[in-house]
Coordinates of C-alpha atoms and ligand atoms in Angstrom, one line a residue:
X10 CA 100.8 25.3 237.7
X11 CA 101.3 24.2 241.1
X12 CA 103.5 25.7 243.3
X13 CA 105.2 24.4 247.5
X14 CA 103.4 27.3 249.2
X15 CA 101.1 30.7 248.4
X16 CA 101.5 33.1 250.8
X17 CA 98.1 36.4 250.7
X18 CA 99.3 39.5 251.8
X19 CA 102.5 41.8 250.8
X20 CA 102.1 43.2 253.7
X21 CA 105.8 43.0 255.5
X22 CA 105.5 40.1 257.9
X23 CA 103.9 38.2 253.8
X24 CA 107.5 39.2 252.3
X25 CA 109.5 38.2 255.5
X26 CA 107.8 34.4 255.4
X27 CA 108.7 35.0 251.0
X28 CA 112.1 35.1 252.0
X29 CA 112.7 32.7 254.7
X30 CA 111.4 29.9 252.8
X31 CA 113.3 31.3 249.5
X32 CA 116.3 31.5 251.3
X33 CA 115.7 27.5 252.6
X34 CA 114.9 26.0 249.0
X35 CA 111.2 27.1 248.6
X36 CA 109.6 28.4 245.7
X37 CA 106.2 30.4 247.3
X38 CA 104.0 33.5 245.4
X39 CA 102.5 36.0 247.4
X40 CA 99.2 37.4 246.0
X41 CA 99.1 41.4 246.9
X42 CA 96.2 43.1 246.2
X43 CA 97.4 46.3 246.5
X44 CA 99.5 47.4 243.0
X45 CA 102.2 48.9 244.5
X46 CA 103.5 49.5 247.7
X47 CA 101.4 53.0 249.3
X48 CA 101.7 55.6 251.8
X49 CA 99.7 53.3 254.7
X50 CA 100.9 55.2 257.7
X51 CA 101.2 52.8 260.2
X52 CA 104.8 50.9 262.1
X53 CA 107.5 53.7 262.6
X54 CA 110.2 51.9 263.7
X55 CA 111.1 48.5 264.9
X56 CA 111.3 47.4 268.3
X57 CA 113.1 44.7 270.1
X58 CA 114.9 41.3 268.3
X59 CA 113.4 41.7 265.7
X60 CA 116.3 43.8 264.7
X61 CA 119.1 41.3 265.6
X62 CA 117.4 39.2 262.9
X63 CA 117.5 42.0 261.3
X64 CA 120.9 41.8 261.5
X65 CA 120.9 37.9 260.8
X66 CA 119.6 38.8 257.4
X67 CA 122.0 41.8 256.7
X68 CA 118.4 43.9 255.5
X69 CA 119.3 46.3 258.8
X70 CA 122.0 47.3 257.0
X71 CA 119.8 47.4 253.6
X72 CA 117.8 49.6 255.9
X73 CA 120.4 51.9 258.0
X74 CA 122.9 52.7 254.6
X75 CA 125.6 51.4 256.8
X76 CA 127.7 48.6 257.7
X77 CA 127.7 49.1 261.5
X78 CA 125.7 46.3 263.6
X79 CA 122.3 47.5 265.8
X80 CA 122.9 48.9 269.3
X81 CA 120.9 48.7 272.3
X82 CA 118.6 52.0 273.1
X83 CA 119.7 54.2 276.0
X84 CA 116.7 54.7 277.4
X85 CA 112.7 53.1 276.1
X86 CA 109.6 54.3 277.3
X87 CA 106.7 51.5 278.6
X88 CA 103.5 53.1 279.4
X89 CA 104.0 56.5 279.6
X90 CA 106.9 56.5 282.1
X91 CA 110.9 56.7 281.6
X92 CA 112.7 53.8 280.8
X93 CA 115.8 54.0 281.3
X94 CA 118.3 51.6 280.3
X95 CA 121.8 53.0 280.2
X96 CA 122.2 50.6 283.3
X97 CA 121.0 47.5 282.7
X98 CA 123.0 45.0 282.2
X99 CA 123.2 43.0 278.6
X100 CA 120.3 45.6 277.3
X101 CA 118.3 43.3 275.4
X102 CA 115.7 46.7 273.8
X103 CA 116.0 47.2 269.9
X104 CA 114.9 50.0 268.1
X105 CA 115.3 50.3 264.8
X106 CA 113.5 53.3 263.4
X107 CA 111.8 53.4 259.2
X108 CA 108.4 53.9 258.3
X109 CA 106.8 50.9 256.9
X110 CA 106.8 51.7 253.7
X111 CA 110.3 51.4 253.7
X112 CA 110.8 48.3 255.3
X113 CA 108.0 46.7 252.6
X114 CA 109.9 47.9 249.3
X115 CA 113.2 46.2 251.0
X116 CA 111.9 42.8 251.7
X117 CA 110.1 43.1 248.1
X118 CA 112.4 43.7 247.1
X119 CA 115.2 41.1 248.9
X120 CA 112.7 38.8 248.1
X121 CA 112.7 39.9 244.0
X122 CA 116.0 39.1 244.4
X123 CA 116.0 35.8 246.1
X124 CA 113.4 35.1 242.8
X125 CA 110.3 35.1 244.9
X126 CA 106.7 36.4 242.4
X127 CA 105.3 39.3 244.4
X128 CA 102.0 39.0 242.1
X129 CA 100.7 42.8 243.1
X130 CA 96.6 42.9 241.5
X131 CA 96.1 39.4 242.3
X132 CA 93.8 39.1 246.3
X133 CA 93.4 35.6 247.5
X134 CA 89.4 35.6 247.2
X135 CA 88.6 31.5 248.5
X136 CA 90.3 28.4 248.7
X137 CA 90.0 24.9 249.2
X138 CA 91.7 22.1 251.1
X139 CA 92.2 18.5 250.3
X140 CA 95.0 15.7 252.2
X141 CA 97.3 17.0 249.2
X142 CA 97.7 20.5 248.9
X143 CA 95.6 23.9 248.3
X144 CA 93.4 25.2 245.9
X145 CA 93.5 28.6 246.0
X146 CA 90.9 31.2 243.6
X147 CA 92.3 34.8 242.6
X148 CA 91.3 37.5 241.1
X149 CA 93.8 40.1 239.5
X150 CA 93.6 42.0 236.5
X151 CA 92.6 39.4 234.1
X152 CA 90.2 38.3 236.0
X153 CA 89.9 34.9 238.0
X154 CA 92.5 31.9 237.9
X155 CA 92.6 29.5 240.0
X156 CA 96.2 27.4 241.8
X157 CA 97.3 25.3 243.5
X158 CA 99.2 24.6 245.6
X159 CA 102.0 22.4 248.7
X160 CA 100.1 25.6 251.5
X161 CA 98.7 28.6 252.0
X162 CA 99.5 31.0 254.4
X163 CA 97.3 34.1 255.4
X164 CA 99.6 36.5 255.2
X165 CA 97.3 38.8 254.6
X166 CA 96.2 41.5 258.3
X167 CA 94.0 42.1 260.5
X168 CA 91.2 41.0 258.9
X169 CA 92.4 38.3 257.9
X170 CA 90.0 36.5 255.0
X171 CA 92.4 33.6 255.0
X172 CA 91.5 32.5 258.8
X173 CA 87.8 33.6 258.3
X174 CA 87.6 31.2 255.3
X175 CA 88.8 28.7 257.4
X176 CA 86.9 28.7 260.4
X177 CA 89.1 29.3 262.5
X178 CA 88.4 31.6 265.9
X179 CA 89.6 35.6 266.7
X180 CA 88.3 35.4 269.8
X181 CA 89.8 38.4 271.7
X182 CA 88.5 42.0 272.9
X183 CA 87.0 44.9 271.0
X184 CA 87.6 48.8 273.4
X185 CA 85.3 51.2 271.2
X186 CA 86.4 54.2 274.1
X187 CA 89.8 55.5 273.1
X188 CA 89.8 57.9 270.1
X189 CA 93.0 58.6 268.7
X190 CA 94.2 61.6 266.3
X191 CA 97.0 61.8 264.6
X192 CA 98.5 64.0 261.4
X193 CA 101.6 64.7 260.3
X194 CA 102.3 68.5 261.6
X195 CA 104.3 71.7 261.9
X196 CA 104.6 72.9 265.7
X197 CA 105.8 76.6 265.4
X198 CA 109.2 77.3 266.4
X199 CA 109.1 79.3 269.2
X200 CA 107.3 75.6 270.9
X201 CA 110.4 73.3 270.0
X202 CA 112.6 72.3 271.5
X203 CA 115.9 72.7 269.9
X204 CA 117.8 71.2 273.1
X205 CA 115.5 67.7 273.7
X206 CA 114.3 67.7 269.8
X207 CA 111.2 68.2 272.0
X208 CA 107.9 70.9 272.9
X209 CA 108.3 73.0 275.5
X210 CA 104.6 74.4 275.5
X211 CA 103.3 77.7 277.2
X212 CA 102.2 77.0 280.3
X213 CA 102.0 73.7 280.3
X214 CA 105.8 72.6 279.9
X215 CA 107.9 70.6 278.2
X216 CA 106.3 67.2 276.3
X217 CA 109.7 65.0 275.2
X218 CA 110.3 63.3 271.9
X219 CA 109.5 60.2 270.9
X220 CA 107.6 59.3 273.7
X221 CA 104.2 59.0 276.1
X222 CA 103.7 61.6 277.0
X223 CA 100.2 61.8 280.0
X224 CA 98.1 64.5 280.8
X225 CA 94.9 63.7 284.0
X226 CA 92.7 64.2 281.0
X227 CA 95.0 61.8 277.7
X228 CA 97.3 61.1 275.9
X229 CA 99.4 63.7 274.2
X230 CA 103.2 61.9 272.0
X231 CA 105.2 64.6 269.6
X232 CA 107.7 62.9 267.6
X233 CA 109.9 65.3 265.3
X234 CA 112.0 62.8 262.4
X235 CA 114.2 64.0 261.0
X236 CA 113.2 62.7 256.9
X237 CA 110.0 62.9 257.4
X238 CA 107.3 65.5 259.0
X239 CA 107.2 65.8 262.1
X240 CA 103.8 63.4 264.0
X241 CA 101.4 64.5 267.2
X242 CA 99.1 62.1 268.4
X243 CA 96.3 62.2 270.5
X244 CA 94.8 59.3 272.9
X245 CA 92.0 60.8 274.9
X246 CA 89.3 58.5 276.2
X247 CA 86.0 59.8 275.1
X248 CA 84.7 57.5 271.7
X249 CA 81.1 58.7 272.5
X250 CA 81.9 62.5 271.3
X251 CA 83.4 61.0 267.5
X252 CA 82.2 62.7 264.9
X253 CA 81.1 61.8 261.7
X254 CA 83.4 64.5 259.6
X255 CA 86.7 63.5 258.4
X256 CA 89.0 64.9 260.9
X257 CA 90.8 68.3 260.6
X258 CA 93.8 69.5 262.2
X259 CA 91.6 71.8 263.6
X260 CA 90.4 69.2 265.2
X261 CA 93.4 67.6 266.5
X262 CA 94.5 70.8 268.0
X263 CA 91.0 70.8 270.5
X264 CA 91.6 67.4 271.6
X265 CA 95.6 68.4 272.6
X266 CA 94.3 72.1 273.6
X267 CA 92.1 69.2 276.3
X268 CA 95.4 66.8 276.8
X269 CA 96.7 69.1 277.8
X270 CA 94.7 72.1 279.4
X271 CA 95.9 74.9 277.0
X272 CA 96.3 75.3 273.4
X273 CA 98.9 74.1 271.1
X274 CA 99.2 76.0 267.4
X275 CA 99.5 73.0 264.5
X276 CA 99.3 73.9 260.8
X277 CA 100.1 71.1 258.0
X278 CA 103.8 70.2 257.1
X279 CA 105.6 72.3 254.5
X280 CA 105.3 70.5 250.7
X281 CA 104.0 68.3 249.6
X282 CA 101.6 66.1 250.4
X283 CA 100.4 62.9 251.2
X284 CA 99.4 64.0 254.8
X285 CA 98.5 61.1 257.2
X286 CA 95.0 62.9 259.2
X287 CA 93.5 60.3 260.9
X288 CA 91.3 59.3 263.5
X289 CA 91.4 55.5 265.1
X290 CA 88.4 54.6 267.8
X291 CA 89.2 51.9 269.7
X292 CA 90.8 49.4 268.8
X293 CA 91.2 45.3 268.9
X294 CA 93.1 42.7 271.5
X295 CA 92.6 38.6 269.3
X296 CA 94.6 35.5 269.3
X297 CA 93.0 33.2 266.3
X298 CA 92.5 30.2 268.4
X299 CA 94.5 27.9 266.6
X300 CA 97.5 29.3 263.5
X301 CA 97.1 25.7 261.2
X302 CA 94.5 23.9 259.4
X303 CA 96.0 21.1 258.6
X304 CA 97.4 23.1 254.7
X305 CA 96.7 26.8 255.9
X306 CA 98.7 28.7 258.1
X307 CA 98.3 32.7 259.3
X308 CA 101.5 34.7 260.1
X309 CA 101.8 38.4 261.8
X310 CA 98.5 40.5 262.5
X311 CA 96.9 37.6 260.9
X312 CA 96.9 35.6 263.7
X313 CA 97.2 38.2 266.4
X314 CA 95.6 42.4 266.8
X315 CA 97.0 44.1 269.8
X316 CA 97.0 47.8 270.5
X317 CA 100.5 49.7 270.1
X318 CA 101.6 50.1 272.9
X319 CA 105.1 50.0 272.7
X320 CA 105.2 49.0 268.8
X321 CA 105.6 45.4 269.2
X322 CA 103.0 44.7 266.4
X323 CA 106.0 43.6 263.7
X324 CA 109.4 41.9 266.2
X325 CA 105.8 39.5 266.9
X326 CA 104.7 39.2 263.0
X327 CA 108.4 39.4 261.1
X328 CA 109.9 36.0 263.9
X329 CA 106.7 34.5 262.9
X330 CA 107.9 34.4 259.6
X331 CA 111.5 33.8 260.7
X332 CA 110.1 30.6 262.8
X333 CA 107.7 29.8 260.5
X334 CA 109.8 29.3 257.1
X335 CA 112.5 27.6 258.1
X336 CA 110.1 24.7 259.3
X337 CA 107.6 24.4 256.4
X338 CA 110.6 24.1 253.8
X339 CA 112.1 21.1 256.0
X340 CA 108.4 19.8 256.0
X341 CA 108.2 20.7 251.5
X342 CA 111.3 19.1 251.6
X343 CA 110.1 16.0 253.2
X344 CA 113.8 16.6 255.4
X345 CA 110.9 16.8 258.7
X346 CA 107.1 15.7 259.0
X347 CA 105.2 17.6 259.7
X348 CA 104.6 18.3 262.6
X349 CA 107.6 19.9 263.1
X350 CA 104.7 22.5 262.3
X351 CA 102.9 22.1 265.0
X352 CA 105.8 23.8 267.3
X353 CA 104.8 27.1 265.7
X354 CA 101.5 27.9 266.8
X355 CA 103.1 26.5 270.4
X356 CA 106.6 28.7 270.5
X357 CA 104.8 31.4 268.9
X358 CA 101.5 32.4 270.8
X359 CA 103.5 33.0 273.5
X360 CA 105.5 35.5 271.8
X361 CA 102.0 37.1 271.3
X362 CA 100.0 36.4 274.5
X363 CA 102.9 38.0 275.8
X364 CA 102.6 41.3 273.3
X365 CA 98.6 41.4 274.3
X366 CA 99.9 40.5 278.6
X367 CA 102.3 44.3 277.8
X368 CA 99.5 46.2 275.4
X369 CA 97.0 45.2 277.8
X370 CA 99.3 47.0 281.1
X371 CA 100.0 49.6 278.8
X372 CA 95.7 50.5 277.8
X373 CA 95.6 50.5 281.7
X374 CA 98.8 52.4 282.4
X375 CA 98.4 55.3 280.5
X376 CA 94.7 56.0 281.0
X377 CA 93.3 58.8 282.6
X378 CA 91.5 59.0 286.1
X379 CA 93.1 60.0 289.9
X380 CA 93.6 55.3 290.3
X381 CA 95.7 54.8 287.5
X382 CA 98.0 57.8 288.5
X383 CA 98.7 55.6 291.7
X384 CA 98.9 52.8 290.0
X385 CA 101.4 54.7 287.4
X386 CA 102.9 56.3 291.1
X387 CA 103.9 52.4 291.8
X388 CA 105.3 51.0 289.1
X389 CA 107.3 54.2 288.5
X390 CA 109.1 52.7 292.2
X391 CA 109.0 49.1 291.0
X392 CA 111.0 51.0 288.0
X393 CA 113.3 52.9 289.8
X394 CA 115.4 49.2 289.3
X395 CA 117.7 48.1 287.6
X396 CA 116.7 44.8 288.2
X397 CA 113.0 45.0 287.3
X398 CA 113.9 47.5 284.6
X399 CA 115.7 44.9 282.7
X400 CA 112.6 42.9 283.1
X401 CA 110.6 44.3 281.7
X402 CA 113.7 45.8 278.8
X403 CA 113.2 41.8 277.7
X404 CA 109.2 42.1 278.4
X405 CA 109.1 44.3 275.3
X406 CA 112.7 42.9 273.6
X407 CA 110.4 39.8 273.0
X408 CA 114.2 38.0 274.8
X409 CA 112.1 36.9 277.6
X410 CA 110.4 33.9 275.1
X411 CA 112.0 30.3 275.8
X412 CA 110.6 27.9 272.7
X413 CA 112.7 25.0 275.1
X414 CA 113.0 24.0 278.6
X415 CA 116.2 22.0 279.0
X416 CA 119.3 22.5 281.1
X417 CA 121.5 24.4 279.4
X418 CA 121.2 28.0 280.1
X419 CA 120.8 29.0 276.6
X420 CA 119.2 26.6 274.6
X421 CA 115.9 27.6 274.4
X422 CA 116.5 31.4 273.4
X423 CA 116.9 33.5 270.6
X424 CA 121.1 34.0 271.2
X425 CA 122.6 37.9 271.4
X426 CA 125.2 38.6 268.6
X427 CA 128.6 37.5 269.1
X428 CA 132.4 38.7 268.6
X429 CA 133.3 35.5 267.0
X430 CA 137.4 34.4 265.6
X431 CA 137.9 31.7 263.3
X432 CA 140.3 30.8 260.8
X433 CA 138.8 33.1 258.4
X434 CA 138.9 35.3 260.4
X435 CA 136.7 37.5 263.2
X436 CA 133.6 37.3 261.8
X437 CA 129.8 38.2 264.2
X438 CA 127.8 35.6 265.1
X439 CA 124.6 37.3 262.8
X440 CA 127.0 37.5 260.1
X441 CA 127.5 34.0 260.0
X442 CA 123.7 33.9 260.0
X443 CA 123.2 35.4 256.2
X444 CA 121.7 33.0 254.5
X445 CA 119.6 31.6 256.9
X446 CA 120.9 28.2 257.6
X447 CA 121.8 26.2 260.7
X448 CA 124.3 27.1 262.9
X449 CA 127.1 25.0 264.4
X450 CA 129.7 26.1 266.4
X451 CA 132.1 23.7 267.9
X452 CA 133.7 26.7 270.0
X453 CA 136.8 23.8 271.5
X454 CA 137.3 22.5 267.8
X455 CA 136.4 18.6 269.7
X456 CA 136.3 16.2 266.6
X457 CA 133.1 14.1 268.5
X458 CA 131.8 17.6 267.8
X459 CA 132.5 17.3 263.9
X460 CA 131.5 14.0 264.0
X461 CA 128.6 13.3 265.6
X462 CA 127.0 16.5 262.9
X463 CA 128.9 14.9 259.7
X464 CA 125.5 13.0 258.8
X465 CA 123.3 16.3 259.1
X466 CA 126.4 18.0 257.3
X467 CA 123.9 18.9 253.7
X468 CA 121.3 20.3 256.2
X469 CA 123.7 22.1 259.4
X470 CA 126.6 24.5 258.6
X471 CA 129.4 23.4 260.6
X472 CA 131.8 26.4 262.0
X473 CA 134.5 26.3 264.0
X474 CA 135.3 29.5 266.5
X475 CA 136.2 30.5 270.0
X476 CA 133.5 32.6 271.4
X477 CA 132.7 33.8 275.2
X478 CA 130.7 32.0 276.1
X479 CA 129.7 29.7 278.7
X480 CA 129.2 26.9 276.5
X481 CA 132.1 24.9 274.3
X482 CA 129.6 23.8 270.8
X483 CA 125.5 25.2 270.2
X484 CA 123.3 24.4 267.3
X485 CA 121.8 28.1 266.6
X486 CA 118.0 27.3 264.1
X487 CA 118.4 29.4 261.6
X488 CA 115.3 31.9 263.4
X489 CA 118.2 32.2 265.6
X490 CA 117.8 30.4 268.6
X491 CA 119.0 27.8 270.0
X492 CA 118.1 24.2 269.8
X493 CA 120.8 22.7 271.3
X494 CA 123.9 23.8 274.0
X495 CA 126.6 21.9 276.3
X496 CA 128.9 23.8 277.9
X497 CA 131.5 19.8 278.8
X498 CA 132.9 18.3 276.7
X499 CA 130.1 15.7 275.4
X500 CA 127.7 15.2 272.3
X501 CA 124.8 14.4 274.7
X502 CA 120.9 15.4 273.3
X503 CA 123.0 17.2 270.1
X504 CA 122.0 14.0 267.4
X505 CA 118.0 14.5 269.1
X506 CA 118.3 17.8 268.6
X507 CA 119.5 17.6 264.9
X508 CA 116.9 15.2 264.7
X509 CA 114.0 17.1 266.0
X510 CA 114.9 20.5 264.2
X511 CA 116.5 19.6 260.8
X512 CA 115.6 15.5 260.2
X513 CA 116.8 11.8 260.1
X514 CA 120.3 11.6 259.5
X515 CA 121.5 11.5 255.8
Ligands
FAD25 C1 98.5 53.3 263.5 C2 100.1 51.8 264.2 C3 100.9 52.2 264.2 C4 101.7 51.1 264.0 N1 102.9 51.3 264.7 C5 104.5 49.2 265.2 C6 105.3 51.0 265.2 O1 105.2 51.7 265.2 N2 106.4 49.5 265.5 C7 105.6 48.2 264.5 O2 106.2 47.0 264.9 N3 104.1 47.1 264.2 C8 103.4 49.4 264.0 N4 102.2 48.5 264.2 C9 101.4 47.5 263.1 C10 102.1 47.5 262.9 O3 101.8 48.3 261.1 C11 101.4 45.2 261.7 O4 101.9 44.5 262.4 C12 102.1 45.4 260.7 O5 101.4 46.2 259.3 C13 101.2 43.9 260.2 O6 101.7 43.6 258.8 P1 101.6 42.2 258.3 O7 101.9 41.5 257.3 O8 101.0 40.8 259.4 O9 99.9 42.5 257.9 P2 99.2 43.9 256.8 O10 100.4 44.8 256.7 O11 98.2 44.4 257.3 O12 99.9 43.2 255.1 C14 98.6 42.2 254.7 C15 98.5 42.2 253.2 O13 97.7 42.2 252.8 C16 97.3 42.0 252.3 N5 95.9 41.8 251.4 C17 94.6 41.4 252.8 N6 93.4 41.0 252.2 C18 94.1 40.4 251.3 C19 94.0 39.2 250.3 N7 92.5 38.4 249.7 N8 94.3 38.9 248.7 C20 95.2 39.6 248.8 N9 96.6 40.4 249.7 C21 95.4 40.2 250.4 C22 97.1 43.7 252.0 O14 97.0 44.1 250.9 C23 97.8 43.8 252.9 O15 99.1 44.4 252.0 C24 100.6 49.7 264.0 C25 99.9 49.2 263.4 C26 99.2 49.9 263.2 C27 97.8 50.4 262.3

């Protein structure tokens, strides 16, 4: 049987892509080698514009269990420096605390609702592509088999076999110096600070919660979660001193002692495990040389890996999926040519390059030594200015990414959420975006907009609304980015934008 898209990898980005393709009318299948969602301790939260994207799909509300929209955070951290954001106008930084396992469960449930077949226990082992499609070799629980698809997407993580078999290089750097030790822990009540949620360590002082805390010898962080065991981690810069023994809690305690200069008593968390106990040596910062080879594409960690500082991984990967989903579905439908897929890499590569830039910058800012301390002092002085903090917040949120250069200042950017007033009552932009269709907002009720867009009415939802933004009409792509906007009573460029992104008029 032939499928339109085979997605190799049912991690968060593969599942998100499956949902996006499905919403856009495609019928993907997902091959996931693991038989079930496992307790792999990875992301603890989503940071940045992706939180707004999940609001667009109603997934934010599924995860939080409330109908409320996301709100920006009052403060965050950059390179273990405080980043207060309350005085930053239009603060773009949103955070959704959610363990990756829960995110994957929600995405898999959504994919199932949309009719996506997720084949667990099925591993991509090879593929060959020709001009018309891809033959994918699979090892399943009942043996090997082959599926044919129009396109194959590798969402199979940083060690992506899809990327390797496609012959796509993964240039970058490997750091073999840092040692990161992480464990679920219980810290004695006398050291836990009930006011801040952080720690007050005798002989050392206060360690705020959820932030990276640097000393001259290393980094430490403590995250007390409400519904799961607290996490403690350290980073040290002496990879050569690592033992081959499995990590033990005593090793983390010794590391915390070296970083703080005093003892920090730790015991395993109460209750049933499994509890995390992990030592990671070094890490990779790499971006795929190409995101596409003919009918094979890469998303998420298969396309880029970087330090986890500031937690940007899923902000990047889930937005890759949202960028690719509607484009690939349109190509499969035949409403646009395959050249549209080139814009996927052009747009998303700049996002990954920004993440590489800011995680590398943070890696330097957290490292030990007096020269770095001096750099931090200077950088901290820059962060005293709200404009500079706004710049850093936008970098971390990914809201500084602009896809298209255009005279209209909104075009090319992700459009922030807006309250809209329509004939059916008030609605938020994010609520209108739930079906993941292109939206054309006619904000002055001008009939020339309606007339100009009429030949695309099978693909584009036209909404008459009022909103407090300085444009008269705005065309928003399914991934939330502005394809076209005008502040004059003209339709110049509208039909070109509709054709470019959504195909020729019907
Ligand atoms: C310690 C740590 C902390 C992190 N913290 C954060 C954070 O706080 N916030 C954040 O946003 N990001 C964080 N990240 C990054 C985030 O976890 C990754 O960016 C994310 O997992 C990437 O998702 P993915 O779907 O691209 O790849 P993966 O999650 O790696 O999923 C790939 C899937 O493909 C499957 N697979 C692999 N090969 C095959 C094959 N041949 N056939 C079929 N299936 C295959 C795998 O089993 C896996 O399920 C963290 C990462 C680490 C390691």
